[in-house]
PDB file of C-alpha atoms in Angstrom:
ATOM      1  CA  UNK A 422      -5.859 -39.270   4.840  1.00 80.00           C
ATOM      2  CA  UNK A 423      -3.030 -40.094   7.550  1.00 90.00           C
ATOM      3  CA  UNK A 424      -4.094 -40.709  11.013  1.00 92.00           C
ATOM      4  CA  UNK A 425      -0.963 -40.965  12.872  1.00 94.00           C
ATOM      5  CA  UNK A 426       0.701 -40.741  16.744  1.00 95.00           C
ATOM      6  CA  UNK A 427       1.940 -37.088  17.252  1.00 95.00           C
ATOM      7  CA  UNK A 428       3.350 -35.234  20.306  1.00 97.00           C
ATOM      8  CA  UNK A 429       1.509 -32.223  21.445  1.00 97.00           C
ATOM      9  CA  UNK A 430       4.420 -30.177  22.466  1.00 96.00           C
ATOM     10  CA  UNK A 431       5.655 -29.871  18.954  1.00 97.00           C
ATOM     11  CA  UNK A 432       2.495 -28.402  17.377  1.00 97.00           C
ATOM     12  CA  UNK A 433       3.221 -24.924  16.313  1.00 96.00           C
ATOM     13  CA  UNK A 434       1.506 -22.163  17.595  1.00 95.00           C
ATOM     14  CA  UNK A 435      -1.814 -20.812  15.548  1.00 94.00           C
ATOM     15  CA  UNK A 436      -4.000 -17.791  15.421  1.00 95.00           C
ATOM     16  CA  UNK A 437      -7.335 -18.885  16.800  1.00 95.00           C
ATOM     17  CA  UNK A 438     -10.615 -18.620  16.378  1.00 96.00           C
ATOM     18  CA  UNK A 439     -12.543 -16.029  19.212  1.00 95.00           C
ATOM     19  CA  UNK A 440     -15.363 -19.223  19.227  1.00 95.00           C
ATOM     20  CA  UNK A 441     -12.345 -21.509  20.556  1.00 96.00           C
ATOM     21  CA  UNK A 442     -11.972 -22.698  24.299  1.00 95.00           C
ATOM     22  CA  UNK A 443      -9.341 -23.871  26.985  1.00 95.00           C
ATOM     23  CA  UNK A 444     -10.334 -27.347  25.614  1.00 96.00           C
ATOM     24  CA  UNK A 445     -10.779 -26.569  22.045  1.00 97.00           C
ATOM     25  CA  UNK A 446      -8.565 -24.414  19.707  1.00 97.00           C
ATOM     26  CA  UNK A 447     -10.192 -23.704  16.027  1.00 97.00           C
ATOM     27  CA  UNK A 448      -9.160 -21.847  13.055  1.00 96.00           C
ATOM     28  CA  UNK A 449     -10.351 -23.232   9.746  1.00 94.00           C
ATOM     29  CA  UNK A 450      -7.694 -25.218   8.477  1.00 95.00           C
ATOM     30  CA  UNK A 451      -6.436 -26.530  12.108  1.00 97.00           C
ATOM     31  CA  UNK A 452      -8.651 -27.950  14.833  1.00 98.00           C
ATOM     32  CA  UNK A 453      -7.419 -28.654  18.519  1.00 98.00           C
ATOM     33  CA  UNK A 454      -8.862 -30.762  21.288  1.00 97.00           C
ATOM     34  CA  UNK A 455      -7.161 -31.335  24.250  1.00 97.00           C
ATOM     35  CA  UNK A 456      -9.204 -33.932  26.777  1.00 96.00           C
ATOM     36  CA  UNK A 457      -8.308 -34.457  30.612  1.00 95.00           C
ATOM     37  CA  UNK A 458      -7.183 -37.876  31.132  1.00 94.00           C
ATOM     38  CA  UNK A 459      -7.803 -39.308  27.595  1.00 94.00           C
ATOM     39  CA  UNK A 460      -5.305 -37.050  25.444  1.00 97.00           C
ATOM     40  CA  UNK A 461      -4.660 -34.259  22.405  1.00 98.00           C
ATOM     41  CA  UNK A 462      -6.180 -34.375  18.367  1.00 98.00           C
ATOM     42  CA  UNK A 463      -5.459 -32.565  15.979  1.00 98.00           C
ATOM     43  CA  UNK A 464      -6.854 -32.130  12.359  1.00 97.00           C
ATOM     44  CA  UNK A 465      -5.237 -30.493   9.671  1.00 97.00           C
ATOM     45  CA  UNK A 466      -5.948 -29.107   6.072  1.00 95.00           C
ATOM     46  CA  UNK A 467      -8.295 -32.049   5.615  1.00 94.00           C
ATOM     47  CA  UNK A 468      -5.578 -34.855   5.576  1.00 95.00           C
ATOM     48  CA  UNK A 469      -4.083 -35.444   8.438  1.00 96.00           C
ATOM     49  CA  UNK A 470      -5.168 -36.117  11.902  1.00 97.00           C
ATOM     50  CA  UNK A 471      -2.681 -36.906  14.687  1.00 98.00           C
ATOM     51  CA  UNK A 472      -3.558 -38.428  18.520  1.00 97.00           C
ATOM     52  CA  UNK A 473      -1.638 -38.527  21.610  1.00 97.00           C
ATOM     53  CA  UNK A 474      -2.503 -40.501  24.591  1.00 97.00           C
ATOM     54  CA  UNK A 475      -2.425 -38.635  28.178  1.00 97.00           C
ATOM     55  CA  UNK A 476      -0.575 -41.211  29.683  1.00 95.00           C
ATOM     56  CA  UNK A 477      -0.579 -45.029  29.342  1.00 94.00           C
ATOM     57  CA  UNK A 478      -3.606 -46.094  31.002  1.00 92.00           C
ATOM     58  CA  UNK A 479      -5.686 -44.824  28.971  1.00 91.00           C
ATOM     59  CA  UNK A 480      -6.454 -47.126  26.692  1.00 88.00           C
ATOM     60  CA  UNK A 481      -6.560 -47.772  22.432  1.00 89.00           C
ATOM     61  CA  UNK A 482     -10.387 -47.665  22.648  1.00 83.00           C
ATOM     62  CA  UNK A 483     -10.360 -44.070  24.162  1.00 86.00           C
ATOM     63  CA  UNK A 484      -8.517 -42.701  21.428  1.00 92.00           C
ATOM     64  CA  UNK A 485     -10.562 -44.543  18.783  1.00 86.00           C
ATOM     65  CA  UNK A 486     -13.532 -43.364  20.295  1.00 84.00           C
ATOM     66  CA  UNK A 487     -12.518 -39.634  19.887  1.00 88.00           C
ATOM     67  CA  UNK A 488     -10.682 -39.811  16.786  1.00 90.00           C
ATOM     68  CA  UNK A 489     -13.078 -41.499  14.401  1.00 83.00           C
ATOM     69  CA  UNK A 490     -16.098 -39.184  15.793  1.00 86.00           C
ATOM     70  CA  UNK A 491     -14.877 -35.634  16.560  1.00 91.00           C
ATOM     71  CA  UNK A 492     -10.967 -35.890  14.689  1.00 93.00           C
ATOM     72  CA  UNK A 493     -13.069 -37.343  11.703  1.00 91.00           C
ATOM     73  CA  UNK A 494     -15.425 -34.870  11.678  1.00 92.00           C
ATOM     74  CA  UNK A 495     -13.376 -31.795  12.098  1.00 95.00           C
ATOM     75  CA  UNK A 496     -10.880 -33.317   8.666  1.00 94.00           C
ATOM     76  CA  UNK A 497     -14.507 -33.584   6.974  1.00 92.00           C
ATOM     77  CA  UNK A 498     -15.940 -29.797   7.709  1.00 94.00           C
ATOM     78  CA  UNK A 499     -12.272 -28.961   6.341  1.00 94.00           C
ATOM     79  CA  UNK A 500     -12.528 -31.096   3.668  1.00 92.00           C
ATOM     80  CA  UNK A 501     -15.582 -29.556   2.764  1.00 90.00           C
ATOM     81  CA  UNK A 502     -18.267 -31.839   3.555  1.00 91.00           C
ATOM     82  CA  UNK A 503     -21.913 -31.466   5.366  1.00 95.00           C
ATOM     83  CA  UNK A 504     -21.374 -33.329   8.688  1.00 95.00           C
ATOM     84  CA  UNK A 505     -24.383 -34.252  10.485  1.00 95.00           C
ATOM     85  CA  UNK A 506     -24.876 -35.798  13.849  1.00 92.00           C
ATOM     86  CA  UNK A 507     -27.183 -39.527  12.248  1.00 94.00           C
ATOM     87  CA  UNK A 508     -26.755 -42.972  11.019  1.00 96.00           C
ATOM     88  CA  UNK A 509     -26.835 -43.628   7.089  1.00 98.00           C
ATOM     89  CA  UNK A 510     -27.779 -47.214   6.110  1.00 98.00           C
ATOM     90  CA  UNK A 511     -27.339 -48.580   2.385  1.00 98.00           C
ATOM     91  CA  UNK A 512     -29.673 -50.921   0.455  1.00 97.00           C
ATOM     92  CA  UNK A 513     -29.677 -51.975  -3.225  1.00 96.00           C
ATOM     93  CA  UNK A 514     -27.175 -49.133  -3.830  1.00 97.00           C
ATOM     94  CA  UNK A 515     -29.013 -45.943  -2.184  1.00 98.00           C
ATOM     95  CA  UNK A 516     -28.571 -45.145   1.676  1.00 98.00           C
ATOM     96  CA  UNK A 517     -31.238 -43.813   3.597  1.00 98.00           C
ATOM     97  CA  UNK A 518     -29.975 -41.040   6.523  1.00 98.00           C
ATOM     98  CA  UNK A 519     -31.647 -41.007  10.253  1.00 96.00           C
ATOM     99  CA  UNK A 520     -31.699 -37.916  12.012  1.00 94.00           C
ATOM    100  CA  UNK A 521     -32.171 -37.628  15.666  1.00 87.00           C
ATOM    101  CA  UNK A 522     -31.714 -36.550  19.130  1.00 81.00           C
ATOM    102  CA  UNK A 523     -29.187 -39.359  21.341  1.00 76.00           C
ATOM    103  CA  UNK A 524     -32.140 -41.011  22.705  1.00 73.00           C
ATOM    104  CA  UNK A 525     -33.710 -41.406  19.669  1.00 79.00           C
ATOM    105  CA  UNK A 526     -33.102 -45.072  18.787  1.00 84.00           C
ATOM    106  CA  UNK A 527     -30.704 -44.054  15.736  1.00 90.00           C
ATOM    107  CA  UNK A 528     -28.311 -47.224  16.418  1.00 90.00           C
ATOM    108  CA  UNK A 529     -31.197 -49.145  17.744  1.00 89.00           C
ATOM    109  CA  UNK A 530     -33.127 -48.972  14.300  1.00 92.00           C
ATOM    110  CA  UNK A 531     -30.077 -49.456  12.386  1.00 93.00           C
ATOM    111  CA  UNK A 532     -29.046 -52.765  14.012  1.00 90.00           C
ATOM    112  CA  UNK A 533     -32.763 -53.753  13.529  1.00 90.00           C
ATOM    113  CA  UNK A 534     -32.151 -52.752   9.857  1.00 94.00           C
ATOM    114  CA  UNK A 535     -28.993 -54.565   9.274  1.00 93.00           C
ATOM    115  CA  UNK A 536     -30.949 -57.973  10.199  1.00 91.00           C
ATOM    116  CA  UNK A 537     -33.211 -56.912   7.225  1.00 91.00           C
ATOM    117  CA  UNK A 538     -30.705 -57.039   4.948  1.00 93.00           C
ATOM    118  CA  UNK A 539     -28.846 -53.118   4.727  1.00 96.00           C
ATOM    119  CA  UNK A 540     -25.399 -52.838   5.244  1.00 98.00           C
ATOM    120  CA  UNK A 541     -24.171 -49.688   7.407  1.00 97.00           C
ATOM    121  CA  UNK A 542     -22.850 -46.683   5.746  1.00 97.00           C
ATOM    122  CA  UNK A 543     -21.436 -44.908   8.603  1.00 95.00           C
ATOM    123  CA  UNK A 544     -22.663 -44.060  12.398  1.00 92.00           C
ATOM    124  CA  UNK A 545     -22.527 -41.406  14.743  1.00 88.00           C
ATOM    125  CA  UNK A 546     -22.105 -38.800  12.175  1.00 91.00           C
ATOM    126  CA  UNK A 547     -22.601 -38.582   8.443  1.00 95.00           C
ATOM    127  CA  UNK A 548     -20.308 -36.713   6.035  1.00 93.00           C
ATOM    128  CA  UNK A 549     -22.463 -35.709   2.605  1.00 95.00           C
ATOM    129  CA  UNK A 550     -20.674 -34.565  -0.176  1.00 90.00           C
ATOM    130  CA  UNK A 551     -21.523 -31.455  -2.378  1.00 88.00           C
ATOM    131  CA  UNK A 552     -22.344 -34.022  -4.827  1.00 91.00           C
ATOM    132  CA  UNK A 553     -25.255 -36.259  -2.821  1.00 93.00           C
ATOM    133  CA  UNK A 554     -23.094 -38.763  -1.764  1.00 96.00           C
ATOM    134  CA  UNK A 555     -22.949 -40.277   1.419  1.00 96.00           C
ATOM    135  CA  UNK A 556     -18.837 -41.224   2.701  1.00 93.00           C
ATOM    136  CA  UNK A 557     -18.101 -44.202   4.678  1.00 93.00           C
ATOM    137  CA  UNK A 558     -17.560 -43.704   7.987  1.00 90.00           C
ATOM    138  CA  UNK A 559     -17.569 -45.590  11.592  1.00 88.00           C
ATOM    139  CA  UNK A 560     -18.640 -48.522  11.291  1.00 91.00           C
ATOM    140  CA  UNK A 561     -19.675 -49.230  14.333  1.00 89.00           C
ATOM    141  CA  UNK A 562     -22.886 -49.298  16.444  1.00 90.00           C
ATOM    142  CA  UNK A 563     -23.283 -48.563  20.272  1.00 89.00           C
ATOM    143  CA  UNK A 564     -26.524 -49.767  22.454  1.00 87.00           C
ATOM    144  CA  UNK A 565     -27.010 -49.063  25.687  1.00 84.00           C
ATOM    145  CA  UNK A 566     -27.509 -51.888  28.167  1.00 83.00           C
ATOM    146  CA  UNK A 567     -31.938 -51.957  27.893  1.00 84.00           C
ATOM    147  CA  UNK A 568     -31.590 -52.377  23.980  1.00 84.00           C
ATOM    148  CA  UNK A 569     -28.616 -55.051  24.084  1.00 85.00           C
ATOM    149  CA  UNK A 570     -31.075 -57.245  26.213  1.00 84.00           C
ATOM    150  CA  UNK A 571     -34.025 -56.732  24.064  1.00 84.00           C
ATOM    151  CA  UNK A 572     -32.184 -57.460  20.762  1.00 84.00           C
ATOM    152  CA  UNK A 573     -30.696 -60.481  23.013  1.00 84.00           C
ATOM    153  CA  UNK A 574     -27.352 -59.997  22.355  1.00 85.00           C
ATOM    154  CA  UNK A 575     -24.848 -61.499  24.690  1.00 84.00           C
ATOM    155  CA  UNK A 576     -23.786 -57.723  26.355  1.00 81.00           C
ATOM    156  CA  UNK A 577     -20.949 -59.752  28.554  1.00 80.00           C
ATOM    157  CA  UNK A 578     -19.168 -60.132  25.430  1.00 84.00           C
ATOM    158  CA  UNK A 579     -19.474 -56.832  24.063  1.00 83.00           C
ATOM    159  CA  UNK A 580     -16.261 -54.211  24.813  1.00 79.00           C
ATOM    160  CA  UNK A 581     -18.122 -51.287  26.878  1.00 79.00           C
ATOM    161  CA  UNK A 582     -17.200 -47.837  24.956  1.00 78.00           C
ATOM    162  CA  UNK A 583     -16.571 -46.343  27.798  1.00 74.00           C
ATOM    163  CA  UNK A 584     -15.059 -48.029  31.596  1.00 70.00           C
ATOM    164  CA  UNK A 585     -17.938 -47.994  33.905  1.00 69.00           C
ATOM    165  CA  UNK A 586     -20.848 -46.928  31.178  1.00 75.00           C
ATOM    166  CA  UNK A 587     -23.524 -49.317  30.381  1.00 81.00           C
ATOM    167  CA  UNK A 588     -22.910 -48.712  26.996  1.00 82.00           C
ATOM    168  CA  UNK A 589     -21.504 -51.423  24.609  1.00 82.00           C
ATOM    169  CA  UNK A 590     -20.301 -51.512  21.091  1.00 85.00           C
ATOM    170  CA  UNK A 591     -21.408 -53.765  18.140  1.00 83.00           C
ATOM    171  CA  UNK A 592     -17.817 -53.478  16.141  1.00 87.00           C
ATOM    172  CA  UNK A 593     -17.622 -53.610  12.416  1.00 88.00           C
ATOM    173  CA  UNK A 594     -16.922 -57.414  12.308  1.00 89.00           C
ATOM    174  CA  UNK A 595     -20.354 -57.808  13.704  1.00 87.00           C
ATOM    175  CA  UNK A 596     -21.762 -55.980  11.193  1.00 91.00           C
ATOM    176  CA  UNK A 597     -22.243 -55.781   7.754  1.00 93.00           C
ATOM    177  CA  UNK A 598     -21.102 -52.906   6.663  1.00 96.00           C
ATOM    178  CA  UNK A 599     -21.051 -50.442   3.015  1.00 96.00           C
ATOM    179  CA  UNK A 600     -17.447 -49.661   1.805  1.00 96.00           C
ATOM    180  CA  UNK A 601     -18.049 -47.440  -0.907  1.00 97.00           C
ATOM    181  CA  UNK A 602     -19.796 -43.701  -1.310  1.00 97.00           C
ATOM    182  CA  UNK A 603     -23.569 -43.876  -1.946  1.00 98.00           C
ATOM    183  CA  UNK A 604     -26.289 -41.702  -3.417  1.00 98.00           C
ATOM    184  CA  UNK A 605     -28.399 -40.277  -0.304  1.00 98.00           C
ATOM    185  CA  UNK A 606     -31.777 -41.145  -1.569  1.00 97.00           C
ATOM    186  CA  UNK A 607     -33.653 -40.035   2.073  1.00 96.00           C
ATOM    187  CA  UNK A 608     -33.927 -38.533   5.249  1.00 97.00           C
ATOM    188  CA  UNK A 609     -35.494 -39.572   8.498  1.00 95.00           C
ATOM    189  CA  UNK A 610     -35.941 -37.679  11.710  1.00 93.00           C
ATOM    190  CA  UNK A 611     -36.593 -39.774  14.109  1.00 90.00           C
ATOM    191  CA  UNK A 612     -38.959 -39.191  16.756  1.00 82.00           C
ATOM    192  CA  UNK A 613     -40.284 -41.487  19.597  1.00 71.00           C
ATOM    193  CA  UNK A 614     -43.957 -42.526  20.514  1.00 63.00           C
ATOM    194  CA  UNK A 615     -45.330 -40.946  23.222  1.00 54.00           C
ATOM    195  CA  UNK A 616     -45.495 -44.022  26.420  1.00 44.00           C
ATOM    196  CA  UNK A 617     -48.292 -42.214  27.756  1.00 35.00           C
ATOM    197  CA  UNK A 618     -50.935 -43.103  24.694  1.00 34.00           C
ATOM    198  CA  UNK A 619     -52.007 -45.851  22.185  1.00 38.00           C
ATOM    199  CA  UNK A 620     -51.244 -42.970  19.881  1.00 42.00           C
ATOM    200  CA  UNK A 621     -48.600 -40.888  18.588  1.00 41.00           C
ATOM    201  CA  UNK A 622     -48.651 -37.354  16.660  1.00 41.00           C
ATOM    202  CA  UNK A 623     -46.417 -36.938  13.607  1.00 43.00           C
ATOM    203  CA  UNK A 624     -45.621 -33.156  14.217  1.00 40.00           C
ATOM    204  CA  UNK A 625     -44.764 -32.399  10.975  1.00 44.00           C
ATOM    205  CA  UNK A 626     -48.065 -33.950   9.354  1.00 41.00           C
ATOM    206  CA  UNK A 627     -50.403 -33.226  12.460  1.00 41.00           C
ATOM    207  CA  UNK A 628     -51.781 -36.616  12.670  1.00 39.00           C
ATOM    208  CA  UNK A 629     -52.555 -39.530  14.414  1.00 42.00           C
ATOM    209  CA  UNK A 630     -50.614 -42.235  13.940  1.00 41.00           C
ATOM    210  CA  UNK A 631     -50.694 -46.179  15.347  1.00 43.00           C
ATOM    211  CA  UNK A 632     -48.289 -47.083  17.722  1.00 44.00           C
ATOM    212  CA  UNK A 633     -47.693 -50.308  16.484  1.00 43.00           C
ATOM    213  CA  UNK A 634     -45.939 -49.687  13.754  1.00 65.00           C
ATOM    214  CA  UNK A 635     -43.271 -47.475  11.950  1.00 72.00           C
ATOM    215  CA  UNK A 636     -45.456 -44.169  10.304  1.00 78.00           C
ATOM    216  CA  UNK A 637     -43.596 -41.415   8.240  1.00 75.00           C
ATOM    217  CA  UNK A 638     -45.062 -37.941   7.692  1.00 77.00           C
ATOM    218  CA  UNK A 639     -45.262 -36.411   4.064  1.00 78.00           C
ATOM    219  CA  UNK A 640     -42.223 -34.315   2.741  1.00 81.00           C
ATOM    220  CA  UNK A 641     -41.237 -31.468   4.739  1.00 89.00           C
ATOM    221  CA  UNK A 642     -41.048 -28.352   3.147  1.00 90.00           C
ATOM    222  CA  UNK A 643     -37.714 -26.986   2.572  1.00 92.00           C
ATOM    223  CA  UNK A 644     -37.615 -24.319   5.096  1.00 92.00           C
ATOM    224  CA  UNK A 645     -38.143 -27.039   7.985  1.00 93.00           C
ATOM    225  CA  UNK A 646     -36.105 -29.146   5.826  1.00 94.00           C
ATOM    226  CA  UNK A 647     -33.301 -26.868   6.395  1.00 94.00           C
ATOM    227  CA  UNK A 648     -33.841 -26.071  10.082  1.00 93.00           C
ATOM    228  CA  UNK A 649     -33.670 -29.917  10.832  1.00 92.00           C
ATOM    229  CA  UNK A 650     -30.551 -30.274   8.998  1.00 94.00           C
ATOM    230  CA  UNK A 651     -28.981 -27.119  10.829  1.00 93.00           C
ATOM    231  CA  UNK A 652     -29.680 -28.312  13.787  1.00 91.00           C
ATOM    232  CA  UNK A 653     -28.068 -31.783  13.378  1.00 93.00           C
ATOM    233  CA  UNK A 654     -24.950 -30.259  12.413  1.00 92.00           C
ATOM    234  CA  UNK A 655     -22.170 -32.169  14.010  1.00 88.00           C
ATOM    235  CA  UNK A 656     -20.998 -29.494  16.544  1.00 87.00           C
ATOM    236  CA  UNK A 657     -22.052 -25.905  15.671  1.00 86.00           C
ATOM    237  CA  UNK A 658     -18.952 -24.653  17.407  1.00 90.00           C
ATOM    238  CA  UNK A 659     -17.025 -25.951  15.261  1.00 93.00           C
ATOM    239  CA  UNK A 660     -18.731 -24.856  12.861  1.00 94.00           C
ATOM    240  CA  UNK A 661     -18.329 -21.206  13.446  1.00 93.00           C
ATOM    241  CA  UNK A 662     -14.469 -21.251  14.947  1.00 94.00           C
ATOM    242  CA  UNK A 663     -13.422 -22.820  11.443  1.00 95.00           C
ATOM    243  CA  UNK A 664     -15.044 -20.211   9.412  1.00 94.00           C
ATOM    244  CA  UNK A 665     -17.136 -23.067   7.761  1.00 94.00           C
ATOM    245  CA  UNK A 666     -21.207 -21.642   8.985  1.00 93.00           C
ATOM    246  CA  UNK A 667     -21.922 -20.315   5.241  1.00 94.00           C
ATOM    247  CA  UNK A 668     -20.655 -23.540   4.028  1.00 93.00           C
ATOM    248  CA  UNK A 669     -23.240 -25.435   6.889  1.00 94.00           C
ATOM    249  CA  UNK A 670     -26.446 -22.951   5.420  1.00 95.00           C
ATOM    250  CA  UNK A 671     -25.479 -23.650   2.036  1.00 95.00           C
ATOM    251  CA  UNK A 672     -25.028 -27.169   2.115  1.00 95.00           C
ATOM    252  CA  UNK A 673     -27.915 -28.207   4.449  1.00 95.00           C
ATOM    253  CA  UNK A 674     -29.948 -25.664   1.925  1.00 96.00           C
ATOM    254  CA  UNK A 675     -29.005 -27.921  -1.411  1.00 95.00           C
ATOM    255  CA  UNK A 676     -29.645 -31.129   0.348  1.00 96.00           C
ATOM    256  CA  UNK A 677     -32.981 -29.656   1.406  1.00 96.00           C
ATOM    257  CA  UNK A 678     -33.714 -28.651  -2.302  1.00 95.00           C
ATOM    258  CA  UNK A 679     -32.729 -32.330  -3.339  1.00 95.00           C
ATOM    259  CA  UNK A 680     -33.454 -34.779  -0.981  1.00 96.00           C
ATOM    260  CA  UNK A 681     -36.873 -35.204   0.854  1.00 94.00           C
ATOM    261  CA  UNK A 682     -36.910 -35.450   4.588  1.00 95.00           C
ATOM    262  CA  UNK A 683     -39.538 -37.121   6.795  1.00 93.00           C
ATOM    263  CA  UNK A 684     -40.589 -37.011  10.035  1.00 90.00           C
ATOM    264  CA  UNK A 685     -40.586 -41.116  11.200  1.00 89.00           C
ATOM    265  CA  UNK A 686     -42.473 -42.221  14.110  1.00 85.00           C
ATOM    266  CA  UNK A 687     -40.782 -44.842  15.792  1.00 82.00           C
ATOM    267  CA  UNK A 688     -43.010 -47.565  18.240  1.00 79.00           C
ATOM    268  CA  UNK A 689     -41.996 -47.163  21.656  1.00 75.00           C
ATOM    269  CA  UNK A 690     -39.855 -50.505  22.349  1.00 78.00           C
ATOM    270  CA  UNK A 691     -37.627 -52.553  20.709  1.00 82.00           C
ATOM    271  CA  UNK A 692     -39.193 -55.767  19.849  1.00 82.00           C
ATOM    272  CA  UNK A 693     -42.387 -53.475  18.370  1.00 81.00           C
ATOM    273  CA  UNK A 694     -39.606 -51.718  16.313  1.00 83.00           C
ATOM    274  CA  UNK A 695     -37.741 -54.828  15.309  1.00 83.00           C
ATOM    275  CA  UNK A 696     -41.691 -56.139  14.477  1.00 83.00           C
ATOM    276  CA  UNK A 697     -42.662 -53.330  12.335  1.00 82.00           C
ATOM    277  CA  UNK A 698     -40.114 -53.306  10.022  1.00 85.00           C
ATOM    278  CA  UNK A 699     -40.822 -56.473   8.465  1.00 83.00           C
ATOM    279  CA  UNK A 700     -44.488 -55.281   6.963  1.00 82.00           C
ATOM    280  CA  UNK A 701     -42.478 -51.765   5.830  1.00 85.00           C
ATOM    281  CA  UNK A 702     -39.977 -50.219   2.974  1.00 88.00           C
ATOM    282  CA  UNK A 703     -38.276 -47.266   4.045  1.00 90.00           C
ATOM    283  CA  UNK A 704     -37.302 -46.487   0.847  1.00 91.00           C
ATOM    284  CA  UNK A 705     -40.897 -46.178   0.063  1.00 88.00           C
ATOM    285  CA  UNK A 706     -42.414 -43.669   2.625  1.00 86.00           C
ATOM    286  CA  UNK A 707     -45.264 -43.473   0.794  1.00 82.00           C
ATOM    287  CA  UNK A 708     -46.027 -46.463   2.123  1.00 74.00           C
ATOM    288  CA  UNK A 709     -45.937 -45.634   5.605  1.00 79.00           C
ATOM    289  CA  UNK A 710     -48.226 -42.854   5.355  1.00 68.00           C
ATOM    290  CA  UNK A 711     -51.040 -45.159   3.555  1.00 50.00           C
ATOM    291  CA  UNK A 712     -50.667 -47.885   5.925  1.00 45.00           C
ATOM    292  CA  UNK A 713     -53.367 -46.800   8.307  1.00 44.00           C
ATOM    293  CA  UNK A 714     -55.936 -45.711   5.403  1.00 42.00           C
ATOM    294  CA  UNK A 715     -55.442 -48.918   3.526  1.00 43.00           C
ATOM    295  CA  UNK A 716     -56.618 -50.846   6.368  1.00 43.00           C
ATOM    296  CA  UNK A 717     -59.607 -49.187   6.565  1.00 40.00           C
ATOM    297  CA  UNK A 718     -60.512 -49.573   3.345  1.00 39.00           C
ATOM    298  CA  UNK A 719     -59.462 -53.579   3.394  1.00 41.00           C
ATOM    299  CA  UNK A 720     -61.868 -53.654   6.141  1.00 36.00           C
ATOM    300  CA  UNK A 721     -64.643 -51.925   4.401  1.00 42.00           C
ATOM    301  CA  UNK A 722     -64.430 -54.229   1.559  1.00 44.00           C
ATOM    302  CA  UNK A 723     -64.819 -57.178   4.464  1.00 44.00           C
TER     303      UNK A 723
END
């Protein structure tokens, strides 16, 4: 893969894609972006992706930000790969995936995680191969201002990922981080504790769950297996303007038949987060969903 300074004027024309935009030009084997004020990617035939700054203020950060996250992506889909919007961790040579929505606490968790002893596989987005493999990707997490204080980092010192966001980014030598492809072993979609109630729901399992601790649901079948995956496609326009949609269903659809997916309750608040994952293994979910029952019966024995 070459990832290389190019100049925008000389990129030949291309027939694109009706799904493309004024922003975004797409046709399977070439993918466009053009971005007001930071500058123009471009991904081609899965190999080689090429960046040009809109002017020099803006600065090497900008760039990195969109290269590694929507360039990469794009040379993955072409490539072949299932990309999917998550965070994949690695442990004892198997990687765990977590799905979720941006306010989920995906790079929250995985921090917490990393203190536990994983190394990160690759944030932001997650490129699967057809063969159950997980690639390495950024390595690099990003926590808003709230979670830098709670994990009591020392924010001041962090470079912001964007000028004038509250947002600030944990960089790969402050990490420990997975170099090498690993089996995906499982899935996690994430989903918060209500702040209203003592009590969550695990929507998948329709139960009650503690909130002071980490609770995962039973397998999901494969039909909401495959919805969930679907839906955490990284960009579903691009998706469709690169001709790659039957290669999304059919992908997500294999890992579905091959990989069980969970629904994972996460404690509302960092430190209870941080807390319960020292009494749990998630690469034993079965765990999780005994946690509650065991305790009843250790206090029936009592």
């Amino acid at each position: 893969m070459q990832i290389q300074a190019g100049d925008h004027e000389q990129w030949p024309s291309f027939e694109q894609s009706p799904h493309s935009t004024p922003t975004l030009q797409l046709s399977p084997q070439d993918w466009r972006l053009e971005l007001e004020g930071i500058g123009w990617f471009r991904a081609t035939g899965g190999e080689r992706l090429e960046w040009q700054r809109w002017d020099d203020s803006v600065s090497d950060r900008d760039i990195r930000t969109f290269a590694v996250t929507s360039g990469l992506g794009a040379l993955a889909i072409q490539r072949g790969a299932l990309v999917l919007h998550g965070t994949a961790l690695e442990r004892d040579g198997e990687a765990i995936l977590l799905l979720g929505h941006p306010a989920a606490g995906k790079s929250t968790l995985a921090w917490c995680l990393l203190q536990e002893g994983w190394r990160l596989l690759s944030s932001e987005l997650v490129a699967v191969g057809s063969d159950g493999m997980v690639q390495p990707g950024m390595h690099q997490l990003k926590l808003w201002y709230d979670a830098a204080v709670a994990l009591e980092l020392d924010w001041a010192q962090l470079p912001p990922v964007r000028k004038g966001l509250k947002r600030y980014a944990l960089m790969a030598q402050d990490l420990t981080c997975m170099p090498q492809p690993t089996p995906l072993r499982l899935i996690y979609a994430l989903n918060r504790d209500k702040e209203d109630s003592g009590k969550g729901v695990d929507i998948e399992a329709e139960v009650e769950v503690e909130k002071v601790s980490l609770k995962a649901s039973r397998n999901f079948s494969q039909t909401n297996a495959l919805m969930r995956l679907r839906n955490q496609a990284f960009h579903a326009r691009m998706y469709r303007g690169m001709d790659a949609e039957a290669q999304l269903f059919m992908q997500a659809a294999a890992l579905a038949r091959t990989v069980p997916l969970h629904a994972l309750v996460v404690p509302d608040g960092i430190k209870a987060m941080a807390e319960s994952l020292k009494k749990i293994d998630l690469m034993q979910p079965e765990s999780m969903q005994q946690r509650k029952e065991s305790k009843e019966e250790d206090t029936n024995d009592d």
